[in-house]
Amino acid sequence: QVLLVESGGGLVKPGGSLRLSCAASGFNLSDYSMSWVRQAPGKGLEWLSYITSTGTITSYADSVKGRFTISRDNAKNSLQLQMNGLRGEDTAVYYCAREITIFGELISNYFDPWGQGTLVTVSS
Amino acid sequence: DIQMTQSPSSLSASVGDRVTITCRASQSINNYLNWYQQKPGKAPKVLIHAASSLQSGVPSRFSGSGSVTDFTLTISSLQPEDSATYYCQQSYSTPPTFGQGTKVEIK
């Protein structure tokens, strides 16, 4: 069974740091690019960051660039998100998601599966 | 960034009704359009990818169509378990962006 499980969320003060982890099982993490996506309470989905299968290429949303760092440990089947300089507007459920790319008659690129999410609350 | 606009923001329909949700991209995204379903307290789940490809295991009452900038998600016969929020997402360019969501309620 393909599964992603996030951990590391919690309550942190503004300006603080938190490190999220995403444990993958049921597949080889090293075969896939991965992303982090968040959802503020009652709001929509916001993509945050992406890392290629080998970790050589990363990309960030402008809202977190310079504050968040994505990384991975393929040997441990694990993805991380280091979050520094946290702000109130970073309060959200954070999801990790596997990127699927299919080359065929149509090219598909989508997120599947998603983890269950971990809640990060930034408040004094 | 490519802006994705869904309509309506919410709808209420009866079991058995045909439901249509639209998604418009601010520029051409070819067919790089995905649809997700999210139930309260749960992670999103992919329904449709590449605009019209039904994800394995998803009921055939769900279908997607469209290309370039205009896309549609159709539920042919609404079921009680379809009560959820639906999001479109473009994967044409980075950053991938989502529509604001359409909440579907059962009358």
GROMACS .gro file of N, CA and C in nm, chain A:
model
  372
    1GLN      N    1   0.084  -0.119   0.000
    1GLN     CA    2   0.000   0.000   0.000
    1GLN      C    3   0.088   0.124   0.000
    2VAL      N    4   0.064   0.212  -0.096
    2VAL     CA    5   0.138   0.336  -0.105
    2VAL      C    6   0.088   0.433   0.001
    3LEU      N    7   0.179   0.480   0.083
    3LEU     CA    8   0.138   0.563   0.196
    3LEU      C    9   0.241   0.672   0.222
    4LEU      N   10   0.191   0.790   0.256
    4LEU     CA   11   0.275   0.901   0.301
    4LEU      C   12   0.224   0.947   0.437
    5VAL      N   13   0.314   0.962   0.532
    5VAL     CA   14   0.275   1.003   0.666
    5VAL      C   15   0.362   1.119   0.709
    6GLU      N   16   0.298   1.234   0.731
    6GLU     CA   17   0.369   1.353   0.777
    6GLU      C   18   0.378   1.355   0.929
    7SER      N   19   0.481   1.423   0.978
    7SER     CA   20   0.496   1.443   1.122
    7SER      C   21   0.575   1.572   1.144
    8GLY      N   22   0.576   1.618   1.269
    8GLY     CA   23   0.656   1.734   1.304
    8GLY      C   24   0.580   1.863   1.322
    9GLY      N   25   0.451   1.861   1.295
    9GLY     CA   26   0.373   1.982   1.314
    9GLY      C   27   0.355   2.016   1.461
   10GLY      N   28   0.304   2.135   1.486
   10GLY     CA   29   0.279   2.176   1.623
   10GLY      C   30   0.264   2.326   1.634
   11LEU      N   31   0.266   2.373   1.758
   11LEU     CA   32   0.253   2.516   1.788
   11LEU      C   33   0.392   2.578   1.799
   12VAL      N   34   0.411   2.687   1.728
   12VAL     CA   35   0.540   2.756   1.731
   12VAL      C   36   0.515   2.906   1.732
   13LYS      N   37   0.603   2.980   1.796
   13LYS     CA   38   0.590   3.125   1.804
   13LYS      C   39   0.637   3.191   1.675
   14PRO      N   40   0.583   3.307   1.645
   14PRO     CA   41   0.630   3.380   1.526
   14PRO      C   42   0.781   3.399   1.531
   15GLY      N   43   0.843   3.377   1.416
   15GLY     CA   44   0.988   3.384   1.408
   15GLY      C   45   1.057   3.252   1.436
   16GLY      N   46   0.981   3.155   1.484
   16GLY     CA   47   1.038   3.026   1.519
   16GLY      C   48   1.058   2.934   1.400
   17SER      N   49   1.107   2.815   1.431
   17SER     CA   50   1.137   2.716   1.328
   17SER      C   51   1.069   2.585   1.359
   18LEU      N   52   1.050   2.508   1.254
   18LEU     CA   53   0.990   2.375   1.267
   18LEU      C   54   1.041   2.292   1.150
   19ARG      N   55   1.057   2.163   1.173
   19ARG     CA   56   1.100   2.073   1.066
   19ARG      C   57   0.995   1.963   1.049
   20LEU      N   58   0.936   1.959   0.932
   20LEU     CA   59   0.838   1.857   0.901
   20LEU      C   60   0.905   1.740   0.831
   21SER      N   61   0.852   1.622   0.856
   21SER     CA   62   0.900   1.502   0.788
   21SER      C   63   0.783   1.431   0.721
   22CYS      N   64   0.816   1.358   0.619
   22CYS     CA   65   0.716   1.280   0.546
   22CYS      C   66   0.778   1.143   0.520
   23ALA      N   67   0.720   1.041   0.582
   23ALA     CA   68   0.771   0.905   0.566
   23ALA      C   69   0.692   0.834   0.457
   24ALA      N   70   0.765   0.778   0.363
   24ALA     CA   71   0.701   0.708   0.251
   24ALA      C   72   0.713   0.558   0.270
   25SER      N   73   0.608   0.488   0.233
   25SER     CA   74   0.610   0.342   0.238
   25SER      C   75   0.530   0.287   0.120
   26GLY      N   76   0.563   0.165   0.082
   26GLY     CA   77   0.491   0.100  -0.028
   26GLY      C   78   0.545   0.133  -0.165
   27PHE      N   79   0.648   0.217  -0.171
   27PHE     CA   80   0.712   0.250  -0.299
   27PHE      C   81   0.851   0.306  -0.271
   28ASN      N   82   0.933   0.310  -0.375
   28ASN     CA   83   1.067   0.366  -0.360
   28ASN      C   84   1.061   0.517  -0.380
   29LEU      N   85   1.085   0.589  -0.272
   29LEU     CA   86   1.083   0.736  -0.280
   29LEU      C   87   1.181   0.785  -0.385
   30SER      N   88   1.292   0.716  -0.403
   30SER     CA   89   1.396   0.761  -0.495
   30SER      C   90   1.351   0.763  -0.641
   31ASP      N   91   1.236   0.704  -0.670
   31ASP     CA   92   1.187   0.702  -0.807
   31ASP      C   93   1.098   0.822  -0.841
   32TYR      N   94   1.070   0.907  -0.741
   32TYR     CA   95   0.969   1.012  -0.763
   32TYR      C   96   1.014   1.150  -0.716
   33SER      N   97   0.970   1.251  -0.788
   33SER     CA   98   0.975   1.387  -0.737
   33SER      C   99   0.864   1.403  -0.633
   34MET      N  100   0.885   1.494  -0.541
   34MET     CA  101   0.791   1.514  -0.431
   34MET      C  102   0.764   1.662  -0.411
   35SER      N  103   0.648   1.692  -0.356
   35SER     CA  104   0.611   1.830  -0.327
   35SER      C  105   0.550   1.843  -0.188
   36TRP      N  106   0.553   1.966  -0.139
   36TRP     CA  107   0.478   2.004  -0.019
   36TRP      C  108   0.369   2.102  -0.062
   37VAL      N  109   0.250   2.082  -0.007
   37VAL     CA  110   0.135   2.168  -0.034
   37VAL      C  111   0.071   2.198   0.101
   38ARG      N  112   0.020   2.320   0.119
   38ARG     CA  113  -0.044   2.352   0.246
   38ARG      C  114  -0.184   2.405   0.224
   39GLN      N  115  -0.259   2.403   0.334
   39GLN     CA  116  -0.397   2.451   0.331
   39GLN      C  117  -0.425   2.524   0.461
   40ALA      N  118  -0.439   2.655   0.453
   40ALA     CA  119  -0.474   2.734   0.570
   40ALA      C  120  -0.616   2.699   0.612
   41PRO      N  121  -0.649   2.718   0.740
   41PRO     CA  122  -0.783   2.681   0.789
   41PRO      C  123  -0.894   2.742   0.706
   42GLY      N  124  -0.981   2.657   0.654
   42GLY     CA  125  -1.094   2.703   0.575
   42GLY      C  126  -1.062   2.758   0.439
   43LYS      N  127  -0.937   2.741   0.396
   43LYS     CA  128  -0.893   2.798   0.268
   43LYS      C  129  -0.859   2.689   0.167
   44GLY      N  130  -0.810   2.733   0.052
   44GLY     CA  131  -0.776   2.641  -0.055
   44GLY      C  132  -0.634   2.587  -0.043
   45LEU      N  133  -0.589   2.523  -0.150
   45LEU     CA  134  -0.461   2.455  -0.153
   45LEU      C  135  -0.354   2.545  -0.215
   46GLU      N  136  -0.237   2.545  -0.151
   46GLU     CA  137  -0.125   2.627  -0.198
   46GLU      C  138  -0.001   2.539  -0.209
   47TRP      N  139   0.053   2.525  -0.329
   47TRP     CA  140   0.178   2.452  -0.349
   47TRP      C  141   0.292   2.534  -0.291
   48LEU      N  142   0.385   2.465  -0.224
   48LEU     CA  143   0.496   2.533  -0.158
   48LEU      C  144   0.632   2.504  -0.220
   49SER      N  145   0.659   2.376  -0.246
   49SER     CA  146   0.794   2.340  -0.282
   49SER      C  147   0.797   2.204  -0.350
   50TYR      N  148   0.903   2.184  -0.426
   50TYR     CA  149   0.919   2.065  -0.510
   50TYR      C  150   1.066   2.023  -0.505
   51ILE      N  151   1.089   1.892  -0.510
   51ILE     CA  152   1.225   1.841  -0.518
   51ILE      C  153   1.226   1.722  -0.613
   52THR      N  154   1.326   1.718  -0.700
   52THR     CA  155   1.337   1.608  -0.794
   52THR      C  156   1.378   1.479  -0.722
   53SER      N  157   1.371   1.369  -0.794
   53SER     CA  158   1.393   1.238  -0.732
   53SER      C  159   1.532   1.225  -0.669
   54THR      N  160   1.631   1.288  -0.731
   54THR     CA  161   1.767   1.279  -0.677
   54THR      C  162   1.799   1.393  -0.581
   55GLY      N  163   1.711   1.489  -0.574
   55GLY     CA  164   1.733   1.603  -0.486
   55GLY      C  165   1.816   1.714  -0.547
   56THR      N  166   1.850   1.701  -0.675
   56THR     CA  167   1.939   1.799  -0.736
   56THR      C  168   1.869   1.930  -0.773
   57ILE      N  169   1.739   1.924  -0.793
   57ILE     CA  170   1.664   2.044  -0.831
   57ILE      C  171   1.551   2.065  -0.731
   58THR      N  172   1.541   2.189  -0.683
   58THR     CA  173   1.432   2.227  -0.594
   58THR      C  174   1.367   2.354  -0.647
   59SER      N  175   1.245   2.376  -0.604
   59SER     CA  176   1.171   2.495  -0.644
   59SER      C  177   1.081   2.534  -0.528
   60TYR      N  178   1.054   2.667  -0.517
   60TYR     CA  179   0.975   2.717  -0.405
   60TYR      C  180   0.874   2.820  -0.452
   61ALA      N  181   0.763   2.826  -0.381
   61ALA     CA  182   0.669   2.935  -0.400
   61ALA      C  183   0.731   3.064  -0.345
   62ASP      N  184   0.695   3.175  -0.404
   62ASP     CA  185   0.749   3.304  -0.359
   62ASP      C  186   0.719   3.329  -0.211
   63SER      N  187   0.605   3.278  -0.164
   63SER     CA  188   0.562   3.303  -0.026
   63SER      C  189   0.655   3.239   0.078
   64VAL      N  190   0.735   3.140   0.038
   64VAL     CA  191   0.821   3.072   0.134
   64VAL      C  192   0.968   3.074   0.094
   65LYS      N  193   0.997   3.128  -0.023
   65LYS     CA  194   1.135   3.128  -0.072
   65LYS      C  195   1.226   3.201   0.026
   66GLY      N  196   1.338   3.140   0.057
   66GLY     CA  197   1.432   3.199   0.151
   66GLY      C  198   1.404   3.166   0.295
   67ARG      N  199   1.287   3.112   0.324
   67ARG     CA  200   1.251   3.074   0.461
   67ARG      C  201   1.239   2.923   0.478
   68PHE      N  202   1.189   2.856   0.375
   68PHE     CA  203   1.167   2.711   0.381
   68PHE      C  204   1.271   2.641   0.294
   69THR      N  205   1.311   2.521   0.338
   69THR     CA  206   1.404   2.439   0.261
   69THR      C  207   1.353   2.296   0.253
   70ILE      N  208   1.340   2.247   0.131
   70ILE     CA  209   1.298   2.109   0.109
   70ILE      C  210   1.422   2.022   0.093
   71SER      N  211   1.414   1.900   0.146
   71SER     CA  212   1.524   1.805   0.129
   71SER      C  213   1.469   1.664   0.136
   72ARG      N  214   1.552   1.568   0.105
   72ARG     CA  215   1.507   1.430   0.107
   72ARG      C  216   1.622   1.338   0.144
   73ASP      N  217   1.587   1.224   0.201
   73ASP     CA  218   1.685   1.119   0.232
   73ASP      C  219   1.627   0.992   0.171
   74ASN      N  220   1.669   0.962   0.050
   74ASN     CA  221   1.611   0.847  -0.021
   74ASN      C  222   1.645   0.715   0.049
   75ALA      N  223   1.759   0.711   0.115
   75ALA     CA  224   1.798   0.589   0.185
   75ALA      C  225   1.700   0.558   0.299
   76LYS      N  226   1.643   0.663   0.355
   76LYS     CA  227   1.547   0.647   0.465
   76LYS      C  228   1.403   0.663   0.417
   77ASN      N  229   1.385   0.676   0.284
   77ASN     CA  230   1.251   0.694   0.228
   77ASN      C  231   1.177   0.810   0.295
   78SER      N  232   1.246   0.923   0.309
   78SER     CA  233   1.193   1.034   0.387
   78SER      C  234   1.212   1.167   0.316
   79LEU      N  235   1.113   1.254   0.329
   79LEU     CA  236   1.114   1.390   0.275
   79LEU      C  237   1.103   1.486   0.393
   80GLN      N  238   1.171   1.602   0.382
   80GLN     CA  239   1.166   1.698   0.491
   80GLN      C  240   1.131   1.839   0.439
   81LEU      N  241   1.081   1.919   0.529
   81LEU     CA  242   1.061   2.061   0.502
   81LEU      C  243   1.106   2.137   0.626
   82GLN      N  244   1.218   2.209   0.613
   82GLN     CA  245   1.267   2.294   0.721
   82GLN      C  246   1.203   2.431   0.706
   83MET      N  247   1.134   2.475   0.809
   83MET     CA  248   1.062   2.601   0.804
   83MET      C  249   1.121   2.697   0.906
   84ASN      N  250   1.177   2.807   0.861
   84ASN     CA  251   1.234   2.909   0.947
   84ASN      C  252   1.157   3.039   0.932
   85GLY      N  253   1.174   3.128   1.028
   85GLY     CA  254   1.108   3.257   1.018
   85GLY      C  255   0.958   3.247   1.004
   86LEU      N  256   0.897   3.160   1.081
   86LEU     CA  257   0.753   3.134   1.065
   86LEU      C  258   0.669   3.256   1.102
   87ARG      N  259   0.560   3.272   1.029
   87ARG     CA  260   0.469   3.385   1.045
   87ARG      C  261   0.328   3.331   1.071
   88GLY      N  262   0.241   3.417   1.118
   88GLY     CA  263   0.104   3.375   1.142
   88GLY      C  264   0.038   3.320   1.017
   89GLU      N  265   0.069   3.376   0.905
   89GLU     CA  266   0.007   3.331   0.779
   89GLU      C  267   0.059   3.196   0.732
   90ASP      N  268   0.157   3.140   0.802
   90ASP     CA  269   0.203   3.004   0.772
   90ASP      C  270   0.120   2.898   0.843
   91THR      N  271   0.028   2.942   0.928
   91THR     CA  272  -0.060   2.848   0.996
   91THR      C  273  -0.144   2.772   0.893
   92ALA      N  274  -0.130   2.640   0.895
   92ALA     CA  275  -0.196   2.559   0.792
   92ALA      C  276  -0.174   2.411   0.821
   93VAL      N  277  -0.248   2.328   0.750
   93VAL     CA  278  -0.216   2.186   0.741
   93VAL      C  279  -0.119   2.169   0.626
   94TYR      N  280  -0.010   2.099   0.652
   94TYR     CA  281   0.094   2.079   0.552
   94TYR      C  282   0.088   1.934   0.503
   95TYR      N  283   0.079   1.920   0.371
   95TYR     CA  284   0.073   1.788   0.309
   95TYR      C  285   0.199   1.764   0.226
   96CYS      N  286   0.249   1.642   0.230
   96CYS     CA  287   0.345   1.601   0.129
   96CYS      C  288   0.269   1.521   0.023
   97ALA      N  289   0.319   1.526  -0.098
   97ALA     CA  290   0.250   1.459  -0.208
   97ALA      C  291   0.351   1.408  -0.309
   98ARG      N  292   0.323   1.292  -0.361
   98ARG     CA  293   0.407   1.233  -0.466
   98ARG      C  294   0.364   1.287  -0.602
   99GLU      N  295   0.463   1.316  -0.685
   99GLU     CA  296   0.432   1.363  -0.820
   99GLU      C  297   0.435   1.245  -0.916
  100ILE      N  298   0.328   1.231  -0.990
  100ILE     CA  299   0.319   1.127  -1.091
  100ILE      C  300   0.328   1.194  -1.228
  101THR      N  301   0.416   1.143  -1.311
  101THR     CA  302   0.426   1.191  -1.449
  101THR      C  303   0.411   1.072  -1.542
  102ILE      N  304   0.316   1.083  -1.634
  102ILE     CA  305   0.289   0.975  -1.730
  102ILE      C  306   0.310   1.030  -1.870
  103PHE      N  307   0.394   0.963  -1.946
  103PHE     CA  308   0.417   1.001  -2.086
  103PHE      C  309   0.342   0.904  -2.174
  104GLY      N  310   0.243   0.956  -2.244
  104GLY     CA  311   0.166   0.871  -2.333
  104GLY      C  312   0.107   0.957  -2.441
  105GLU      N  313  -0.012   0.918  -2.487
  105GLU     CA  314  -0.081   1.000  -2.587
  105GLU      C  315  -0.104   1.140  -2.531
  106LEU      N  316  -0.136   1.145  -2.403
  106LEU     CA  317  -0.142   1.271  -2.330
  106LEU      C  318  -0.038   1.263  -2.219
  107ILE      N  319   0.022   1.374  -2.190
  107ILE     CA  320   0.118   1.379  -2.079
  107ILE      C  321   0.044   1.423  -1.954
  108SER      N  322   0.055   1.341  -1.851
  108SER     CA  323  -0.010   1.372  -1.724
  108SER      C  324   0.094   1.403  -1.618
  109ASN      N  325   0.064   1.499  -1.535
  109ASN     CA  326   0.148   1.529  -1.420
  109ASN      C  327   0.056   1.571  -1.307
  110TYR      N  328   0.054   1.493  -1.200
  110TYR     CA  329  -0.041   1.521  -1.092
  110TYR      C  330   0.012   1.469  -0.960
  111PHE      N  331  -0.056   1.505  -0.850
  111PHE     CA  332  -0.016   1.465  -0.717
  111PHE      C  333  -0.098   1.344  -0.670
  112ASP      N  334  -0.027   1.236  -0.638
  112ASP     CA  335  -0.095   1.117  -0.588
  112ASP      C  336   0.005   1.017  -0.534
  113PRO      N  337  -0.011   0.972  -0.408
  113PRO     CA  338  -0.111   1.017  -0.314
  113PRO      C  339  -0.064   1.140  -0.237
  114TRP      N  340  -0.148   1.182  -0.144
  114TRP     CA  341  -0.114   1.286  -0.048
  114TRP      C  342  -0.107   1.220   0.090
  115GLY      N  343  -0.025   1.277   0.177
  115GLY     CA  344  -0.028   1.231   0.314
  115GLY      C  345  -0.154   1.283   0.384
  116GLN      N  346  -0.170   1.247   0.510
  116GLN     CA  347  -0.289   1.289   0.585
  116GLN      C  348  -0.277   1.432   0.636
  117GLY      N  349  -0.156   1.486   0.631
  117GLY     CA  350  -0.135   1.624   0.671
  117GLY      C  351  -0.091   1.638   0.816
  118THR      N  352  -0.016   1.744   0.843
  118THR     CA  353   0.024   1.778   0.979
  118THR      C  354  -0.001   1.927   1.000
  119LEU      N  355  -0.061   1.960   1.114
  119LEU     CA  356  -0.102   2.097   1.141
  119LEU      C  357   0.011   2.177   1.203
  120VAL      N  358   0.038   2.291   1.143
  120VAL     CA  359   0.135   2.387   1.196
  120VAL      C  360   0.058   2.512   1.238
  121THR      N  361   0.074   2.550   1.363
  121THR     CA  362   0.009   2.670   1.414
  121THR      C  363   0.116   2.767   1.460
  122VAL      N  364   0.114   2.886   1.403
  122VAL     CA  365   0.211   2.989   1.439
  122VAL      C  366   0.137   3.097   1.517
  123SER      N  367   0.168   3.104   1.645
  123SER     CA  368   0.097   3.198   1.732
  123SER      C  369   0.179   3.222   1.857
  124SER      N  370   0.166   3.344   1.910
  124SER     CA  371   0.237   3.377   2.034
  124SER      C  372   0.152   3.342   2.156
   0.00000   0.00000   0.00000
